[in-house]
PDB file of C-alpha atoms in Angstrom:
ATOM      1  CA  UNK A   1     -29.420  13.657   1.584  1.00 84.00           C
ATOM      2  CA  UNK A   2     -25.413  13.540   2.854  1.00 89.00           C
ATOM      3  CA  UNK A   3     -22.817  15.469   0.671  1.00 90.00           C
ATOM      4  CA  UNK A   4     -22.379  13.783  -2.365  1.00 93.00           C
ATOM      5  CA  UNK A   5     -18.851  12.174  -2.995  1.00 94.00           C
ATOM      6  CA  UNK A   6     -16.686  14.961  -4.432  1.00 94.00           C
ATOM      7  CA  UNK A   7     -15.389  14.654  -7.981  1.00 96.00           C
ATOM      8  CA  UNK A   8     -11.881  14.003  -8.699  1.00 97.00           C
ATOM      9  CA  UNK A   9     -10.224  16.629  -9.992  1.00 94.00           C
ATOM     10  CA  UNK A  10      -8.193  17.101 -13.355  1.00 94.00           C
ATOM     11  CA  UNK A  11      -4.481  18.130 -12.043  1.00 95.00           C
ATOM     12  CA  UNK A  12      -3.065  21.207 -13.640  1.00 93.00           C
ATOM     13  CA  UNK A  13       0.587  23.183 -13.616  1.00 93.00           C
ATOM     14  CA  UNK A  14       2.664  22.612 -10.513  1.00 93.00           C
ATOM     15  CA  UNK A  15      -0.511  20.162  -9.099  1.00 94.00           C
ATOM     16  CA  UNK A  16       0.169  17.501 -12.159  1.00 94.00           C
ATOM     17  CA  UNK A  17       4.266  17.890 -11.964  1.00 94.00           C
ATOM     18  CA  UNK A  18       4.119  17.260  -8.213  1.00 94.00           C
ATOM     19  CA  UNK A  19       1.810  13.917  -9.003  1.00 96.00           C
ATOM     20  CA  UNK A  20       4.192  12.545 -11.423  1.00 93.00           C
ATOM     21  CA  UNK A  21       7.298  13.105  -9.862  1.00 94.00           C
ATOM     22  CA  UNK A  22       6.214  11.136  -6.529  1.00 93.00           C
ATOM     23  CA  UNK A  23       4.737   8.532  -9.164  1.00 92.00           C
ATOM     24  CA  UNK A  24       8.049   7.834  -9.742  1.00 90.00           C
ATOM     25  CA  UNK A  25       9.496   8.139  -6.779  1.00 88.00           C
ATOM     26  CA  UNK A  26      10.706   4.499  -5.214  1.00 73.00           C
ATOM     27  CA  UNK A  27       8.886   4.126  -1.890  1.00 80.00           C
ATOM     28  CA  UNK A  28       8.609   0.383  -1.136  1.00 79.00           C
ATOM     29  CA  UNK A  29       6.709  -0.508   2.210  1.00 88.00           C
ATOM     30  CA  UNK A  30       8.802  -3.008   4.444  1.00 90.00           C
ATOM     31  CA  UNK A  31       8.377  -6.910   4.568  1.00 91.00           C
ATOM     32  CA  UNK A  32       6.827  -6.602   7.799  1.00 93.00           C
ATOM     33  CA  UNK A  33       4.014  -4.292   6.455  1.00 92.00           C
ATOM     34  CA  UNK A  34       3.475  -6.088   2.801  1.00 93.00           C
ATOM     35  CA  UNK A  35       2.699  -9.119   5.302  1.00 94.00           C
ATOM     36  CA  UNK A  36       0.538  -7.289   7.447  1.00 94.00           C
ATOM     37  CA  UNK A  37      -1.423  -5.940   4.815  1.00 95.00           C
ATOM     38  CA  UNK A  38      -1.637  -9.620   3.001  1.00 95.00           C
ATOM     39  CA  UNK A  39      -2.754 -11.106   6.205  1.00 94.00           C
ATOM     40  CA  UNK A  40      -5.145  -9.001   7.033  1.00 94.00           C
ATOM     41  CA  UNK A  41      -6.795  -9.736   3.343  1.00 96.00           C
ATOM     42  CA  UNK A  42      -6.847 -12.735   3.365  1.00 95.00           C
ATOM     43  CA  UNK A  43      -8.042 -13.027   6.867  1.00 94.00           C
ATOM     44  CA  UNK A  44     -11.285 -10.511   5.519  1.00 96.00           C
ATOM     45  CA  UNK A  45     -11.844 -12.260   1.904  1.00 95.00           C
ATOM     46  CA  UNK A  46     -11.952 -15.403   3.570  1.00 95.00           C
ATOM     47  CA  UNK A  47     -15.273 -14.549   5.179  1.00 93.00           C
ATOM     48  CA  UNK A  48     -16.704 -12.736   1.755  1.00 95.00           C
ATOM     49  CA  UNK A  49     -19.639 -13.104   0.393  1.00 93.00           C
ATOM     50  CA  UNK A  50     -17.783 -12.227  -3.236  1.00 93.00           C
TER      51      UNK A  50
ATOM     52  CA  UNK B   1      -4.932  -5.944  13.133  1.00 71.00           C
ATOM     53  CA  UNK B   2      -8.571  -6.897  14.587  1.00 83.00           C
ATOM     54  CA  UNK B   3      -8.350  -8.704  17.278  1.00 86.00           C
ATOM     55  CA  UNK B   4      -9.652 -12.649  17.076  1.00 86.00           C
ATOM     56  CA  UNK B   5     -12.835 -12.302  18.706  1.00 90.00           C
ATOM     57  CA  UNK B   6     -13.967  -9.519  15.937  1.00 93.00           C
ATOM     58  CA  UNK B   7     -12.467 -12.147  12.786  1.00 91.00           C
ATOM     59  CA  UNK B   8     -14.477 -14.484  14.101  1.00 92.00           C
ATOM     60  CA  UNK B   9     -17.313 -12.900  14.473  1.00 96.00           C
ATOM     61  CA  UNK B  10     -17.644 -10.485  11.630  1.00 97.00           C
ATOM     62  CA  UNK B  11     -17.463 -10.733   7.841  1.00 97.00           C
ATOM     63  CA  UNK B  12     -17.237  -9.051   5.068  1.00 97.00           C
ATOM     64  CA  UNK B  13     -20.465  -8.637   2.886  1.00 97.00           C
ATOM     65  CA  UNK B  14     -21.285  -6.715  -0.370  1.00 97.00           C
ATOM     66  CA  UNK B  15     -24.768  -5.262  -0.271  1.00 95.00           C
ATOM     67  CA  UNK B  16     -26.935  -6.419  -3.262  1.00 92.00           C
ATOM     68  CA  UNK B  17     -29.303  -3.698  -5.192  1.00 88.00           C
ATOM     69  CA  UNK B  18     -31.629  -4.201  -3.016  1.00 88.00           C
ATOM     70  CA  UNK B  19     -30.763  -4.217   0.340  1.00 93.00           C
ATOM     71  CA  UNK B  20     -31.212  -1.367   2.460  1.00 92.00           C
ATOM     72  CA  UNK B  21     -28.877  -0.948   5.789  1.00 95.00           C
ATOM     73  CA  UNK B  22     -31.456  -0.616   8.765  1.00 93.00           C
ATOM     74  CA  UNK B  23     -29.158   0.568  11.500  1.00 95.00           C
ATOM     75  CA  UNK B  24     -25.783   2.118  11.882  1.00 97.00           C
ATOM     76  CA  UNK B  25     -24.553   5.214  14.168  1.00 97.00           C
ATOM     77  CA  UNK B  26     -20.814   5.851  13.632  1.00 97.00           C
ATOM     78  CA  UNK B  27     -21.291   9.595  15.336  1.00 96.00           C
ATOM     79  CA  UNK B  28     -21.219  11.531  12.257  1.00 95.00           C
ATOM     80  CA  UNK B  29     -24.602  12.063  11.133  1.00 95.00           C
ATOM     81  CA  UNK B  30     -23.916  12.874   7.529  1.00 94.00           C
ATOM     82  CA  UNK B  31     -21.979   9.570   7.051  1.00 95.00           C
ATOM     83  CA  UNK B  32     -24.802   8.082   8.980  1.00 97.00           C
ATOM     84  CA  UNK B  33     -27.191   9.214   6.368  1.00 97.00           C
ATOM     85  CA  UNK B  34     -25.069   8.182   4.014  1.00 96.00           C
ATOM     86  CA  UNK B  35     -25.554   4.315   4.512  1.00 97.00           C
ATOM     87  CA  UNK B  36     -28.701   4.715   5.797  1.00 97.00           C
ATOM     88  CA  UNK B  37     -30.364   6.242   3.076  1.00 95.00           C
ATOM     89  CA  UNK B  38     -27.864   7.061  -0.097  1.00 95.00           C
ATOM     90  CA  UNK B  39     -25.896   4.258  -0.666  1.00 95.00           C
ATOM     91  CA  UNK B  40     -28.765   2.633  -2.179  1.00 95.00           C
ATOM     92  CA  UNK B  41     -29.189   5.079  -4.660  1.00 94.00           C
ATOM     93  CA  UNK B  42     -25.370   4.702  -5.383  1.00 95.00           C
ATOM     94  CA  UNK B  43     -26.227   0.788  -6.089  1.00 94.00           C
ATOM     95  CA  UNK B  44     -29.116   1.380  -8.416  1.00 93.00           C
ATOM     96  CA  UNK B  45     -27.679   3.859 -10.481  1.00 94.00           C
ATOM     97  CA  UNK B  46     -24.395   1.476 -10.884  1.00 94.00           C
ATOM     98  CA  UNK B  47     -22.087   4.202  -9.541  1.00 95.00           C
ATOM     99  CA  UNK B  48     -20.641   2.686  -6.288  1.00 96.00           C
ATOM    100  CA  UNK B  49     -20.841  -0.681  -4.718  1.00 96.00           C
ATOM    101  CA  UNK B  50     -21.061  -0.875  -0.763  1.00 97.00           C
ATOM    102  CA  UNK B  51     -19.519  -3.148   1.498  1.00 98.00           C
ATOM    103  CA  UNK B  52     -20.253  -3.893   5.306  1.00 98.00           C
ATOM    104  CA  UNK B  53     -18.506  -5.483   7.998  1.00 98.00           C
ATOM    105  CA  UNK B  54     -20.582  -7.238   9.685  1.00 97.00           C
ATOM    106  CA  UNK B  55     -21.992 -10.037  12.382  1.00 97.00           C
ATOM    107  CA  UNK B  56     -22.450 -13.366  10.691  1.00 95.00           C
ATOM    108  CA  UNK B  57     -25.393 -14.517  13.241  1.00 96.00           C
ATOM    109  CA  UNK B  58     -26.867 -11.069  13.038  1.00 95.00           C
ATOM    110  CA  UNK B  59     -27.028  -8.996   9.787  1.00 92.00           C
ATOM    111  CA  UNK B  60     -28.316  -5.449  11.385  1.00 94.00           C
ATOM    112  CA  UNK B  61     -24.978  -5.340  13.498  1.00 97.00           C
ATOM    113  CA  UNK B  62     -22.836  -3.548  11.430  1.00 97.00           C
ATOM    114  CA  UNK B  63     -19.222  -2.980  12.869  1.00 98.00           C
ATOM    115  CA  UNK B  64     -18.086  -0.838   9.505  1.00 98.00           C
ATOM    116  CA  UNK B  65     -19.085   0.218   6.119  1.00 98.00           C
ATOM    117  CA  UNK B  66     -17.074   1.541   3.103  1.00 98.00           C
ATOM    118  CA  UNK B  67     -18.374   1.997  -0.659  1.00 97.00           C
ATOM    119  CA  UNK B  68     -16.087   1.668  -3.687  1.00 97.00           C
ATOM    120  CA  UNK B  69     -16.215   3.430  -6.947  1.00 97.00           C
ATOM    121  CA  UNK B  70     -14.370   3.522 -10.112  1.00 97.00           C
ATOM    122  CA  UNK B  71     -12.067   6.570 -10.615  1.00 98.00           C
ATOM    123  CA  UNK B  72      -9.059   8.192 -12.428  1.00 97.00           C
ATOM    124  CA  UNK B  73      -6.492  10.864 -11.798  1.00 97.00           C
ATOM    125  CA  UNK B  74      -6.077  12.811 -14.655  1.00 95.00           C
ATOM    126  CA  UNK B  75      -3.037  15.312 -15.206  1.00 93.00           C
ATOM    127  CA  UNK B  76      -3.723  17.969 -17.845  1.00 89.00           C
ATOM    128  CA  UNK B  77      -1.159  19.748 -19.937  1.00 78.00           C
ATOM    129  CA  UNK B  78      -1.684  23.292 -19.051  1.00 70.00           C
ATOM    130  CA  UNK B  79      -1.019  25.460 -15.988  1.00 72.00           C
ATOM    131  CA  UNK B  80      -4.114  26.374 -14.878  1.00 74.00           C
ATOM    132  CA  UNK B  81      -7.843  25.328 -15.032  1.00 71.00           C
ATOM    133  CA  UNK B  82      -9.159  28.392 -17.240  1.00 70.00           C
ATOM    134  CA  UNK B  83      -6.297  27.939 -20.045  1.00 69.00           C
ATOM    135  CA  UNK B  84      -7.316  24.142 -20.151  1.00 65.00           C
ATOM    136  CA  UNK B  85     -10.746  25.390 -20.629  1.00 68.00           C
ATOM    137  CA  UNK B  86      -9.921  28.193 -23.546  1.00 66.00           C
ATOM    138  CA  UNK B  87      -8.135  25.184 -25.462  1.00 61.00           C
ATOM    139  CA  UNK B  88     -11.310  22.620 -25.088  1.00 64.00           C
ATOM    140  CA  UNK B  89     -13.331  25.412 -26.520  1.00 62.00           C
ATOM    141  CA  UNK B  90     -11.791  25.728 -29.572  1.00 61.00           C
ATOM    142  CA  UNK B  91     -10.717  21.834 -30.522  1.00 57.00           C
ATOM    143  CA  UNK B  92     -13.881  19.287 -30.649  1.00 57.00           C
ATOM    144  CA  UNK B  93     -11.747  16.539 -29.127  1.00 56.00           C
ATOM    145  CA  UNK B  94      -8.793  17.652 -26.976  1.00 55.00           C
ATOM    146  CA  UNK B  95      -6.225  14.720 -26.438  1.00 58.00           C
ATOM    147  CA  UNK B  96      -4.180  16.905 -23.783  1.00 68.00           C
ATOM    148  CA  UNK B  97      -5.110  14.890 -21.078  1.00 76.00           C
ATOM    149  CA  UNK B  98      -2.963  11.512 -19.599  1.00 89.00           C
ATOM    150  CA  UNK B  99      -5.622   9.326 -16.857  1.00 93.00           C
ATOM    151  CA  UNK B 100      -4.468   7.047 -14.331  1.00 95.00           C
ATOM    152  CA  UNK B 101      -6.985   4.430 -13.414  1.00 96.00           C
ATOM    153  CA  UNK B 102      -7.683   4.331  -9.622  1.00 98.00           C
ATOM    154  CA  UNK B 103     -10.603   3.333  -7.353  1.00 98.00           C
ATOM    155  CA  UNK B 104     -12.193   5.284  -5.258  1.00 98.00           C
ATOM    156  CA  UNK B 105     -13.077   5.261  -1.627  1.00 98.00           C
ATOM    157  CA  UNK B 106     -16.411   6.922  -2.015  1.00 96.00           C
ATOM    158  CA  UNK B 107     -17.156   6.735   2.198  1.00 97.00           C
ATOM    159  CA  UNK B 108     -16.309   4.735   4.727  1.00 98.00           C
ATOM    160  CA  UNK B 109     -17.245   4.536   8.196  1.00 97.00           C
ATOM    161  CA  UNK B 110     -16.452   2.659  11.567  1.00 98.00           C
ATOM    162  CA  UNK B 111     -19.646   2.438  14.379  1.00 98.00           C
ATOM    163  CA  UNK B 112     -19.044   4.568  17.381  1.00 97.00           C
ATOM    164  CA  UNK B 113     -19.112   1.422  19.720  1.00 96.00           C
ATOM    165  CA  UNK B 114     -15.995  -0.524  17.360  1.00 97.00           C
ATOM    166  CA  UNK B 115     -13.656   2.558  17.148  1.00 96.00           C
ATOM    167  CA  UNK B 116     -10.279   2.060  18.245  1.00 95.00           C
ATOM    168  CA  UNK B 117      -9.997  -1.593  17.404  1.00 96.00           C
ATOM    169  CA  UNK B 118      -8.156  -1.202  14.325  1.00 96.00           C
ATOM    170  CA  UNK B 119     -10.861  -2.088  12.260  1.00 97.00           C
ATOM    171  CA  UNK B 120     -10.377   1.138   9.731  1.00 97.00           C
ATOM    172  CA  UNK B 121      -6.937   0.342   8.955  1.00 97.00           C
ATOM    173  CA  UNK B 122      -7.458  -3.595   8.436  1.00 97.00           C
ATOM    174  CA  UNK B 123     -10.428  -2.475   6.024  1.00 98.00           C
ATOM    175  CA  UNK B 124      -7.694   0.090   3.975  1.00 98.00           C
ATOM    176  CA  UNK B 125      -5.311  -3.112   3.918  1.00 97.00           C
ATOM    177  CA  UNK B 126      -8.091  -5.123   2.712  1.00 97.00           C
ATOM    178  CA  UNK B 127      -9.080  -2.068  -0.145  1.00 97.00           C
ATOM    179  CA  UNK B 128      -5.482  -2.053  -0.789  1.00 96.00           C
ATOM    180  CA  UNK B 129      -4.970  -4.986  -1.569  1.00 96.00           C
ATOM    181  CA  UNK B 130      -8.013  -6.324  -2.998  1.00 96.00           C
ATOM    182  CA  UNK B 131      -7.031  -3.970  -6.256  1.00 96.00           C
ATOM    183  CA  UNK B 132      -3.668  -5.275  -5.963  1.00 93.00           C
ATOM    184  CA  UNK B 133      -4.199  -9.042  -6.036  1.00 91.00           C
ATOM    185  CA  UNK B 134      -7.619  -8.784  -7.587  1.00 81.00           C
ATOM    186  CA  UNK B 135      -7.824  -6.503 -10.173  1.00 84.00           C
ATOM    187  CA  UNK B 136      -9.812  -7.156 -13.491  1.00 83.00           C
ATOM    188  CA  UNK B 137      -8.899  -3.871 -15.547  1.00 91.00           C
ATOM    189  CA  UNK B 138      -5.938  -2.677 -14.202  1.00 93.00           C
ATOM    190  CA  UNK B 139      -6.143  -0.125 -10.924  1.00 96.00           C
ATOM    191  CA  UNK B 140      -2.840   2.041 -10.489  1.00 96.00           C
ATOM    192  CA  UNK B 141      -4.190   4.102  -7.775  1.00 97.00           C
ATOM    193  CA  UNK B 142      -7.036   4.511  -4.587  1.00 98.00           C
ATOM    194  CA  UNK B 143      -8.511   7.539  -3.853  1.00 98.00           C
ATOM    195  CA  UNK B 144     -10.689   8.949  -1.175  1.00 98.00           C
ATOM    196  CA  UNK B 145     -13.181  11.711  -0.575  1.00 95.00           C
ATOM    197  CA  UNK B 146     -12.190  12.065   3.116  1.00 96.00           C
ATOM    198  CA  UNK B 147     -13.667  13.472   5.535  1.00 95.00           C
ATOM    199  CA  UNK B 148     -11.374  16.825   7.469  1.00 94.00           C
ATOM    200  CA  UNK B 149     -11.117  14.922  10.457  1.00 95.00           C
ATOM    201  CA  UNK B 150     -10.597  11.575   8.821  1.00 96.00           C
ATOM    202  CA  UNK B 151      -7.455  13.120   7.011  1.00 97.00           C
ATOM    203  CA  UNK B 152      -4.668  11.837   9.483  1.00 97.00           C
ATOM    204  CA  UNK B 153      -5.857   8.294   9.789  1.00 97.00           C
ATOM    205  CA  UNK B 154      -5.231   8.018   5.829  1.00 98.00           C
ATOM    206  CA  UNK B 155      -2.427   9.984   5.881  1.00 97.00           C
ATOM    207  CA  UNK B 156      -1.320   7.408   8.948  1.00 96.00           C
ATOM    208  CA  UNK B 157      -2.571   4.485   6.248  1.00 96.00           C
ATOM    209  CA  UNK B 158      -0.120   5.652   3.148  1.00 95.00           C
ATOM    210  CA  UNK B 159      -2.419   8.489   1.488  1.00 97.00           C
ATOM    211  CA  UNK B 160      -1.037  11.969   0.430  1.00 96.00           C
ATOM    212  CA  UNK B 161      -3.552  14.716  -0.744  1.00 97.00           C
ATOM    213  CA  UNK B 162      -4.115  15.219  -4.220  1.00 96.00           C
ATOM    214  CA  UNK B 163      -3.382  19.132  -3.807  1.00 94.00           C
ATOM    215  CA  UNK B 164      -4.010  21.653  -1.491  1.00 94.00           C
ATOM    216  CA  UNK B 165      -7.032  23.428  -3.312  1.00 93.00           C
ATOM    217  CA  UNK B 166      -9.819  21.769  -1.083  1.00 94.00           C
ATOM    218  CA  UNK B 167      -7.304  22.195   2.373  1.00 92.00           C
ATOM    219  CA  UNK B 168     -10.319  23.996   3.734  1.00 89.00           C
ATOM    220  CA  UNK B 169     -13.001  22.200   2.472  1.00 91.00           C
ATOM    221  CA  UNK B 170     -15.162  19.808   4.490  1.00 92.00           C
ATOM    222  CA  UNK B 171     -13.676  16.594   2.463  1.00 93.00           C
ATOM    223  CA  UNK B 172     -10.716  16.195   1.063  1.00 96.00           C
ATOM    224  CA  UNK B 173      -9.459  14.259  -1.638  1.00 97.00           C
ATOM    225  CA  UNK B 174      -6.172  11.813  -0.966  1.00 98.00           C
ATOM    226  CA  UNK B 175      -4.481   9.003  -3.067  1.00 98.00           C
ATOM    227  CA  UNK B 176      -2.142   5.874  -2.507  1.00 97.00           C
ATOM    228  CA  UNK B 177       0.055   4.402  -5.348  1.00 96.00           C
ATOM    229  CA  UNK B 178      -0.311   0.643  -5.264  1.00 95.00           C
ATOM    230  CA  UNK B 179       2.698   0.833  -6.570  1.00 93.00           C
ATOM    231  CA  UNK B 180       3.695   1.576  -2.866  1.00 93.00           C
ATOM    232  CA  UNK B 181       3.079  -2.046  -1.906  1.00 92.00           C
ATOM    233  CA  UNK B 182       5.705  -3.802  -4.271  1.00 84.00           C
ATOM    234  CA  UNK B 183       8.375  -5.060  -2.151  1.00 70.00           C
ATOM    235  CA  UNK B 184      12.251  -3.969  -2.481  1.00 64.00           C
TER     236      UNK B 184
END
């Protein structure tokens, strides 16, 4: 049997403050990468079997 | 990106209920069990789908592997763990908790013989993006139960870890904001 996938854990004190202050946060990826990463899906889901 | 040759060759393919992966070594042997043996079990129960990369003209060469399951990040309004726990005692119901739906990468694995052809980081593009574009329920965040060595290669890929509690710990858990991918 391989380790079992860990749990997500609730997010307390400092932990949950950290988390929502770099949810708002503004950090936009580039053109170049939002096209990379677009490319590369559609290239994959083209061959999908869903 | 993958090069040509691999596009053309390879495919993406979610596993049914039924079907068991025969052969896959991708050096680690718990991740090898992992496919081998429990990600069938995942399936049955309905907890986590799995996906494979692999050869259209010949289904038991597997290039890659990931599994996907549903998630959230919750944030809870207390300090610490054990004062959480003191106030769920006492109230039946306790509304003091605000959940971000995410997906999670459960495990996913490259074969020895395809490492360093980029096929890890097109698959994280393609995760990335599938909840992006494709999304039925709404999906804010991905998370992953990485492995310790496999922490730089997300981290490389966008991911940030959730905290620091499980630094020493043989996984680790990271996230990426989809929000990341919005364009200024």
């Amino acid at each position: 049997m391989a380790r079992p996938i860990k749990e997500t854990p609730i997010l307390y004190g400092e932990d949950a403050r950290r988390f929502e202050e770099r949810m708002h946060e503004h950090r936009h990826i580039s053109a170049e990468e939002k096209a990379r990463i677009q490319a590369n899906y559609e290239a994959l889901k083209a061959t999908a079997n869903f | 990106m993958v090069d040509q040759d691999i596009r053309a060759q390879y495919r993406i393919y979610k596993l049914s209920d039924n079907e068991q992966v025969k052969s896959f070594d991708c050096g680690d042997a718990d991740l090898n069990d992992f496919i081998l043996n429990d990600a069938l079990l995942y399936r049955k129960e309905k907890l986590a789908v799995t996906y494979v990369y692999m050869n259209k003209d010949n289904s038991d060469d597997i290039a890659a592997f990931f599994c996907l399951a549903n998630d959230r990040i919750s944030l809870a309004d207390f300090e610490t763990k054990s004062r959480y726990n003191r106030f769920s005692r006492r109230f039946a119901n306790p509304k003091r908790l605000k959940s971000y739906p995410a997906a999670k990468i459960g495990r996913l694995g490259v074969a020895a013989a395809m490492k360093g052809k980029e096929i890890g980081s097109t698959l994280i593009d393609f995760i990335k993006n599938f909840f992006l574009v494709d999304n039925k329920t709404g999906c804010r965040f991905i998370t992953v139960d990485a492995y310790a060595e496999a922490v730089p290669f997300y981290v490389k890929n966008g991911f940030v870890p959730l905290n620091d509690d499980d630094i020493d710990e043989r996984t680790r858990l990271l996230y990426f904001d989809l929000k990341d991918l919005e364009i200024e």
